[in-house]
Amino acid sequence: MYIETLKLINFRNYLNKEFVFTNGVNIIIGKNGAGKTSILEAVYYLGINKSFRVSNDKELINFSSDFFQIFGHFYNSKNQKILVNFNCHESMGKKAFVNGEELERLRDIVGKIPLVILSPEHENICSGTPSLRRKFVDRLLSIVDNKYFQTIISYRKNILERNKILKGKREKGDFDYDDYLSLLDENLSKENFLIYEKRKNFFKSFNVLLADIGLHSGCDSKSLKFIYKQSVNTSNGLITYHDFFNSLRDNFRKDIILTRTTTGVHIDRINILYGDKEIKDIGSQGEQKSALILIKLAEAEFIKRKLSEPPITLLDDLFAYLDYEHMSKVCDMLFPDFQFLITTTDISNYNRFEKSHINNVKLIEV
């Protein structure tokens, strides 16, 4: 998958601007605040139906207008053209079109344009909390597995409903485990088990992929791996649907007091180890950034294998916090058959790619 052209109308600081990309490495260069990241943000929006920087779409509208439009012309690996258009109005909401046909549900765009994003907003995958790593896994699996995507949406709604019930019971002083709560827990248990199984299988294959890509790129990544810890514990280490249900039922009194559900996949712990310790505790800035780039490249390869389609890879401020040695390794790590959109403030980073193994490199100045 690659994007050929991007047109922005009233998006951020662009009133009416079109960009043309190469199916290779695109180096987007400009001063801070020039709008480099906005280009990546617009491409990401076309594939995910939201920004990776803000949660409110109104913040994306240029201050002089009350709407924005984004147009993207994409080509898949079969050379089929895919036209994606988002229209967002301040008061009328937004609509999405694929090849001229309006989508009934905006979330149906997920998976049609596979993307990988690395930005300062995502750097805390290595250094942040387990919840950020859960979001990383959920987004990745949602792109390649629609059943997972639909299940995680339903699960989050059911958790909100359960927490609402728990709050109501606490206010009433009601500690009875009634039929409605039992039925809700049955549904949650089924969703818990499906999400758990898919996450467990994902980490098995993803850790192997991390090691393979690190070996191919000449990086020491054999010791870089994800560790997945479920909130439900069993004596033999095997978790079933019934274990999830029993855990929800057994903890419901405590959950009423806390007015939140204290067991399930929404509180799974996901850690990233470098050797036998967490990388957030022992890794330098450069090591954490290099590890994160490796994780993102593994994510791109994972998507390619699952969808038979290489994703567009967006790398915002890629070289920040990297020394010369790490910069050189990063250039060697990039796959020659993927499209990359990379932002930077330093022209020497473009020259570095020109001397790399990648033949198709384009400079875009903003």
Short mmCIF file of C-alpha atoms in Angstrom, two decimals:
data_model
loop_
_atom_site.label_atom_id
_atom_site.label_comp_id
_atom_site.label_asym_id
_atom_site.label_seq_id
_atom_site.Cartn_x
_atom_site.Cartn_y
_atom_site.Cartn_z
CA MET A 1 0.00 0.00 0.00
CA TYR A 2 1.22 3.49 -0.75
CA ILE A 3 -0.23 6.97 -1.00
CA GLU A 4 0.36 8.83 -4.26
CA THR A 5 -1.31 12.18 -3.53
CA LEU A 6 -2.74 13.94 -0.49
CA LYS A 7 -4.97 17.03 -0.72
CA LEU A 8 -5.80 19.13 2.34
CA ILE A 9 -8.49 21.80 2.54
CA ASN A 10 -8.76 23.87 5.74
CA PHE A 11 -6.83 21.18 7.63
CA ARG A 12 -4.62 22.63 10.37
CA ASN A 13 -2.56 25.42 8.77
CA TYR A 14 -3.20 24.21 5.20
CA LEU A 15 -5.97 26.11 3.40
CA ASN A 16 -5.59 24.28 0.08
CA LYS A 17 -2.50 22.18 -0.48
CA GLU A 18 -1.63 19.03 -2.43
CA PHE A 19 1.35 16.73 -1.87
CA VAL A 20 2.74 14.09 -4.22
CA PHE A 21 4.70 11.17 -2.74
CA THR A 22 7.02 8.51 -4.08
CA ASN A 23 6.52 4.81 -3.35
CA GLY A 24 9.69 4.70 -1.28
CA VAL A 25 11.15 7.00 1.35
CA ASN A 26 9.68 10.50 1.56
CA ILE A 27 11.67 12.94 3.69
CA ILE A 28 9.44 15.84 4.78
CA ILE A 29 11.66 18.67 5.93
CA GLY A 30 10.80 22.03 7.49
CA LYS A 31 11.15 24.16 10.56
CA ASN A 32 9.27 23.38 13.74
CA GLY A 33 5.64 24.48 13.38
CA ALA A 34 5.77 24.44 9.57
CA GLY A 35 3.17 21.67 9.28
CA LYS A 36 5.29 18.54 8.77
CA THR A 37 3.46 16.47 11.38
CA SER A 38 0.09 17.67 10.04
CA ILE A 39 0.83 15.80 6.80
CA LEU A 40 1.33 12.54 8.68
CA GLU A 41 -1.71 13.31 10.81
CA ALA A 42 -3.89 13.69 7.71
CA VAL A 43 -2.69 10.40 6.19
CA TYR A 44 -3.27 8.66 9.54
CA TYR A 45 -6.78 10.15 9.69
CA LEU A 46 -7.63 8.66 6.29
CA GLY A 47 -6.79 5.17 7.57
CA ILE A 48 -7.91 5.26 11.20
CA ASN A 49 -10.73 7.87 11.32
CA LYS A 50 -9.02 9.97 13.95
CA SER A 51 -5.95 12.04 14.74
CA PHE A 52 -3.00 10.66 16.69
CA ARG A 53 -2.49 14.07 18.30
CA VAL A 54 -5.91 15.30 19.47
CA SER A 55 -9.23 13.68 20.35
CA ASN A 56 -11.50 16.50 19.15
CA ASP A 57 -11.85 16.80 15.36
CA LYS A 58 -12.72 20.50 15.68
CA GLU A 59 -9.10 21.17 16.63
CA LEU A 60 -8.08 20.05 13.13
CA ILE A 61 -10.18 22.71 11.38
CA ASN A 62 -8.31 25.80 10.27
CA PHE A 63 -9.29 28.79 12.43
CA SER A 64 -10.58 30.68 9.37
CA SER A 65 -13.14 28.00 8.44
CA ASP A 66 -15.82 25.70 9.91
CA PHE A 67 -14.88 22.51 8.03
CA PHE A 68 -11.97 20.51 6.68
CA GLN A 69 -11.55 17.98 3.87
CA ILE A 70 -8.86 15.36 3.30
CA PHE A 71 -8.42 13.50 0.01
CA GLY A 72 -6.03 10.60 -0.45
CA HIS A 73 -5.22 8.57 -3.56
CA PHE A 74 -3.80 5.18 -2.59
CA TYR A 75 -2.61 2.11 -4.50
CA ASN A 76 -2.52 -1.40 -3.07
CA SER A 77 -0.06 -4.17 -3.96
CA LYS A 78 -2.34 -5.23 -6.85
CA ASN A 79 -2.05 -1.70 -8.29
CA GLN A 80 -5.73 -1.02 -7.56
CA LYS A 81 -6.55 2.62 -6.88
CA ILE A 82 -8.34 3.47 -3.64
CA LEU A 83 -9.76 6.95 -3.18
CA VAL A 84 -10.48 8.00 0.40
CA ASN A 85 -12.15 11.27 1.38
CA PHE A 86 -13.12 12.63 4.80
CA ASN A 87 -15.37 15.67 5.17
CA CYS A 88 -15.69 17.12 8.67
CA HIS A 89 -17.99 20.07 9.48
CA GLU A 90 -17.99 21.85 12.82
CA SER A 91 -21.76 21.51 13.29
CA MET A 92 -22.77 18.82 10.79
CA GLY A 93 -20.27 16.14 11.81
CA LYS A 94 -18.20 14.09 9.39
CA LYS A 95 -18.57 11.67 6.52
CA ALA A 96 -16.16 9.23 4.90
CA PHE A 97 -16.10 8.03 1.30
CA VAL A 98 -14.17 5.17 -0.30
CA ASN A 99 -14.08 5.23 -4.09
CA GLY A 100 -17.06 7.60 -4.02
CA GLU A 101 -19.23 5.40 -1.80
CA GLU A 102 -20.15 6.76 1.64
CA LEU A 103 -19.34 4.48 4.55
CA GLU A 104 -22.35 3.63 6.74
CA ARG A 105 -20.08 3.40 9.78
CA LEU A 106 -16.97 5.55 10.03
CA ARG A 107 -15.07 2.84 11.89
CA ASP A 108 -15.35 0.59 8.82
CA ILE A 109 -12.39 2.48 7.35
CA VAL A 110 -10.08 0.66 9.80
CA GLY A 111 -8.10 -1.98 7.91
CA LYS A 112 -8.74 -0.59 4.42
CA ILE A 113 -5.61 1.59 4.51
CA PRO A 114 -3.05 -0.21 6.72
CA LEU A 115 -0.79 2.22 8.57
CA VAL A 116 1.99 2.25 11.13
CA ILE A 117 2.72 5.43 13.10
CA LEU A 118 5.68 6.50 15.20
CA SER A 119 5.46 9.95 16.73
CA PRO A 120 6.49 11.68 19.97
CA GLU A 121 2.94 10.91 21.15
CA HIS A 122 3.74 7.18 20.77
CA GLU A 123 7.25 7.09 22.25
CA ASN A 124 5.87 6.14 25.65
CA ILE A 125 5.13 2.58 24.46
CA CYS A 126 8.53 1.70 25.90
CA SER A 127 8.64 4.14 28.81
CA GLY A 128 4.97 4.52 29.73
CA THR A 129 2.29 2.49 31.52
CA PRO A 130 0.86 -0.94 30.56
CA SER A 131 -2.34 0.77 29.38
CA LEU A 132 -0.40 2.44 26.56
CA ARG A 133 1.00 -0.91 25.46
CA ARG A 134 -2.51 -2.41 25.57
CA LYS A 135 -3.65 0.37 23.23
CA PHE A 136 -0.75 -0.42 20.90
CA VAL A 137 -1.71 -4.11 20.74
CA ASP A 138 -5.45 -3.39 20.41
CA ARG A 139 -4.89 -0.98 17.52
CA LEU A 140 -2.55 -3.37 15.71
CA LEU A 141 -4.82 -6.41 16.08
CA SER A 142 -7.87 -4.32 15.10
CA ILE A 143 -6.19 -3.49 11.79
CA VAL A 144 -5.56 -7.13 10.85
CA ASP A 145 -8.49 -8.87 12.58
CA ASN A 146 -12.01 -7.46 12.27
CA LYS A 147 -13.41 -9.96 14.80
CA TYR A 148 -10.93 -8.67 17.37
CA PHE A 149 -11.86 -5.08 16.46
CA GLN A 150 -15.59 -5.70 16.94
CA THR A 151 -15.00 -7.66 20.16
CA ILE A 152 -12.81 -5.00 21.78
CA ILE A 153 -15.44 -2.34 20.97
CA SER A 154 -18.20 -4.48 22.52
CA TYR A 155 -16.02 -5.33 25.51
CA ARG A 156 -15.34 -1.70 26.33
CA LYS A 157 -19.06 -0.90 26.14
CA ASN A 158 -19.89 -3.82 28.43
CA ILE A 159 -17.23 -2.78 30.95
CA LEU A 160 -18.71 0.73 31.05
CA GLU A 161 -22.17 -0.79 31.55
CA ARG A 162 -20.91 -3.07 34.34
CA ASN A 163 -19.15 -0.20 36.11
CA LYS A 164 -22.35 1.84 35.89
CA ILE A 165 -24.27 -1.03 37.52
CA LEU A 166 -21.61 -1.36 40.22
CA LYS A 167 -21.89 2.33 41.04
CA GLY A 168 -25.67 2.08 41.28
CA LYS A 169 -25.44 -0.91 43.61
CA ARG A 170 -23.00 0.88 45.86
CA GLU A 171 -25.28 3.91 46.10
CA LYS A 172 -28.20 1.62 47.04
CA GLY A 173 -26.14 -0.57 49.37
CA ASP A 174 -27.11 -3.56 47.21
CA PHE A 175 -24.53 -6.38 47.28
CA ASP A 176 -26.65 -9.08 45.61
CA TYR A 177 -25.26 -10.83 42.55
CA ASP A 178 -28.40 -10.67 40.43
CA ASP A 179 -29.36 -12.33 37.14
CA TYR A 180 -28.64 -9.27 35.00
CA LEU A 181 -25.11 -8.92 36.35
CA SER A 182 -24.60 -12.66 35.84
CA LEU A 183 -25.72 -12.40 32.21
CA LEU A 184 -23.46 -9.40 31.62
CA ASP A 185 -20.53 -11.29 33.15
CA GLU A 186 -21.19 -14.24 30.85
CA ASN A 187 -20.90 -11.97 27.83
CA LEU A 188 -17.80 -10.30 29.25
CA SER A 189 -16.22 -13.69 29.93
CA LYS A 190 -16.65 -14.77 26.31
CA GLU A 191 -15.14 -11.49 25.13
CA ASN A 192 -12.35 -11.73 27.71
CA PHE A 193 -11.40 -15.19 26.55
CA LEU A 194 -11.36 -14.30 22.84
CA ILE A 195 -9.25 -11.16 23.42
CA TYR A 196 -6.90 -13.04 25.76
CA GLU A 197 -6.35 -15.89 23.27
CA LYS A 198 -5.67 -13.54 20.39
CA ARG A 199 -3.29 -11.40 22.45
CA LYS A 200 -1.45 -14.49 23.72
CA ASN A 201 -0.97 -15.85 20.20
CA PHE A 202 0.05 -12.41 18.96
CA PHE A 203 2.89 -12.05 21.45
CA LYS A 204 4.26 -15.49 20.57
CA SER A 205 4.63 -14.57 16.90
CA PHE A 206 5.54 -10.92 17.47
CA ASN A 207 8.49 -11.73 19.74
CA VAL A 208 9.89 -14.06 17.07
CA LEU A 209 9.40 -11.32 14.48
CA LEU A 210 11.23 -8.80 16.68
CA ALA A 211 14.23 -11.10 16.94
CA ASP A 212 14.25 -11.84 13.19
CA ILE A 213 14.09 -8.18 12.16
CA GLY A 214 16.75 -7.23 14.68
CA LEU A 215 19.05 -9.95 13.36
CA HIS A 216 18.42 -8.86 9.77
CA SER A 217 19.17 -5.22 10.59
CA GLY A 218 22.29 -6.00 12.62
CA CYS A 219 20.75 -4.78 15.88
CA ASP A 220 20.97 -6.60 19.20
CA SER A 221 17.30 -7.43 19.62
CA LYS A 222 17.33 -11.08 20.70
CA SER A 223 16.78 -9.89 24.26
CA LEU A 224 13.98 -7.45 23.33
CA LYS A 225 10.59 -9.03 23.95
CA PHE A 226 7.06 -8.44 25.21
CA ILE A 227 5.85 -10.13 28.39
CA TYR A 228 2.10 -10.65 28.76
CA LYS A 229 0.57 -11.09 32.24
CA GLN A 230 -3.13 -11.77 32.65
CA SER A 231 -5.09 -10.48 35.66
CA VAL A 232 -6.76 -13.91 36.06
CA ASN A 233 -4.50 -16.53 37.66
CA THR A 234 -4.93 -20.31 37.62
CA SER A 235 -2.96 -23.08 39.29
CA ASN A 236 -1.93 -24.76 36.02
CA GLY A 237 -1.39 -21.53 34.05
CA LEU A 238 -4.19 -22.36 31.59
CA ILE A 239 -7.08 -19.88 31.42
CA THR A 240 -10.56 -20.76 30.21
CA TYR A 241 -13.83 -18.90 29.72
CA HIS A 242 -15.00 -20.25 33.10
CA ASP A 243 -11.95 -18.77 34.85
CA PHE A 244 -12.90 -15.32 33.60
CA PHE A 245 -16.51 -15.77 34.72
CA ASN A 246 -15.53 -17.08 38.16
CA SER A 247 -13.13 -14.18 38.63
CA LEU A 248 -15.80 -11.61 37.75
CA ARG A 249 -18.36 -13.28 40.02
CA ASP A 250 -15.97 -13.77 42.95
CA ASN A 251 -14.78 -10.17 42.87
CA PHE A 252 -18.13 -8.45 42.42
CA ARG A 253 -18.45 -7.32 46.06
CA LYS A 254 -15.02 -5.71 45.94
CA ASP A 255 -15.92 -4.23 42.55
CA ILE A 256 -19.07 -2.66 44.02
CA ILE A 257 -17.03 -0.96 46.72
CA LEU A 258 -14.50 0.32 44.16
CA THR A 259 -17.24 0.97 41.51
CA ARG A 260 -15.02 -0.54 38.81
CA THR A 261 -14.28 -3.95 37.36
CA THR A 262 -10.99 -5.19 38.78
CA THR A 263 -10.41 -8.25 36.60
CA GLY A 264 -10.26 -8.79 32.85
CA VAL A 265 -8.23 -7.99 29.76
CA HIS A 266 -8.66 -4.23 30.26
CA ILE A 267 -6.10 -4.40 33.10
CA ASP A 268 -3.67 -6.91 31.58
CA ARG A 269 -0.02 -6.07 32.20
CA ILE A 270 2.22 -5.84 29.15
CA ASN A 271 5.91 -5.19 29.75
CA ILE A 272 8.85 -4.83 27.36
CA LEU A 273 12.04 -6.51 28.52
CA TYR A 274 15.57 -5.81 27.35
CA GLY A 275 17.49 -8.76 28.68
CA ASP A 276 15.87 -9.67 31.96
CA LYS A 277 14.81 -6.14 32.97
CA GLU A 278 12.24 -3.65 31.73
CA ILE A 279 13.65 -1.37 29.05
CA LYS A 280 11.99 1.68 30.64
CA ASP A 281 14.20 1.14 33.73
CA ILE A 282 17.56 0.42 32.10
CA GLY A 283 17.45 1.79 28.54
CA SER A 284 18.96 5.14 27.56
CA GLN A 285 16.99 7.57 25.40
CA GLY A 286 18.78 6.32 22.32
CA GLU A 287 18.27 2.65 23.22
CA GLN A 288 14.58 3.16 23.92
CA LYS A 289 14.10 5.06 20.64
CA SER A 290 15.97 2.37 18.68
CA ALA A 291 13.89 -0.33 20.39
CA LEU A 292 10.72 1.56 19.55
CA ILE A 293 11.72 1.87 15.90
CA LEU A 294 12.41 -1.87 15.85
CA ILE A 295 8.97 -2.53 17.37
CA LYS A 296 7.35 -0.32 14.72
CA LEU A 297 9.16 -2.11 11.90
CA ALA A 298 8.04 -5.43 13.37
CA GLU A 299 4.50 -4.02 13.47
CA ALA A 300 4.77 -3.12 9.79
CA GLU A 301 6.01 -6.59 8.86
CA PHE A 302 3.30 -8.21 11.01
CA ILE A 303 0.59 -6.26 9.15
CA LYS A 304 2.14 -7.16 5.80
CA ARG A 305 2.09 -10.88 6.63
CA LYS A 306 -1.48 -10.82 7.92
CA LEU A 307 -3.01 -8.68 5.17
CA SER A 308 -0.59 -9.50 2.32
CA GLU A 309 -0.25 -5.72 2.06
CA PRO A 310 2.72 -3.61 3.22
CA PRO A 311 1.43 -0.73 5.36
CA ILE A 312 2.34 2.90 4.91
CA THR A 313 4.80 3.75 7.68
CA LEU A 314 4.69 7.24 9.21
CA LEU A 315 7.75 8.27 11.23
CA ASP A 316 7.47 11.66 12.90
CA ASP A 317 10.72 13.32 14.05
CA LEU A 318 12.47 10.00 13.53
CA PHE A 319 16.00 11.09 14.35
CA ALA A 320 15.30 13.03 17.54
CA TYR A 321 17.36 11.78 20.50
CA LEU A 322 19.48 9.49 18.28
CA ASP A 323 23.26 9.75 18.09
CA TYR A 324 25.15 9.23 14.83
CA GLU A 325 25.62 5.49 15.36
CA HIS A 326 21.91 4.90 16.03
CA MET A 327 20.98 7.10 13.03
CA SER A 328 23.07 4.95 10.70
CA LYS A 329 21.50 1.76 12.06
CA VAL A 330 17.99 3.14 11.56
CA CYS A 331 18.69 3.84 7.87
CA ASP A 332 19.82 0.23 7.44
CA MET A 333 16.74 -1.08 9.25
CA LEU A 334 14.13 0.36 6.85
CA PHE A 335 12.60 -2.09 4.41
CA PRO A 336 13.14 -1.22 0.72
CA ASP A 337 9.66 -2.43 -0.34
CA PHE A 338 7.66 -0.22 2.08
CA GLN A 339 6.56 3.39 1.73
CA PHE A 340 7.86 5.69 4.47
CA LEU A 341 6.86 9.27 5.29
CA ILE A 342 9.52 10.72 7.59
CA THR A 343 9.62 14.20 9.09
CA THR A 344 12.82 16.00 10.10
CA THR A 345 14.26 19.48 10.54
CA ASP A 346 17.74 18.52 9.37
CA ILE A 347 18.62 18.26 5.64
CA SER A 348 21.54 15.97 6.46
CA ASN A 349 19.05 13.23 7.27
CA TYR A 350 17.90 13.32 3.65
CA ASN A 351 21.52 13.04 2.51
CA ARG A 352 21.95 10.07 4.82
CA PHE A 353 19.12 8.21 3.09
CA GLU A 354 20.49 9.07 -0.34
CA LYS A 355 23.62 7.11 0.58
CA SER A 356 21.66 4.14 2.00
CA HIS A 357 20.52 0.90 0.35
CA ILE A 358 17.16 2.52 -0.53
CA ASN A 359 17.05 3.77 -4.11
CA ASN A 360 13.75 5.66 -4.17
CA VAL A 361 14.08 8.73 -1.91
CA LYS A 362 12.17 12.02 -2.32
CA LEU A 363 12.57 15.33 -0.50
CA ILE A 364 9.42 17.31 0.32
CA GLU A 365 9.93 20.80 1.75
CA VAL A 366 7.22 22.58 3.76
#
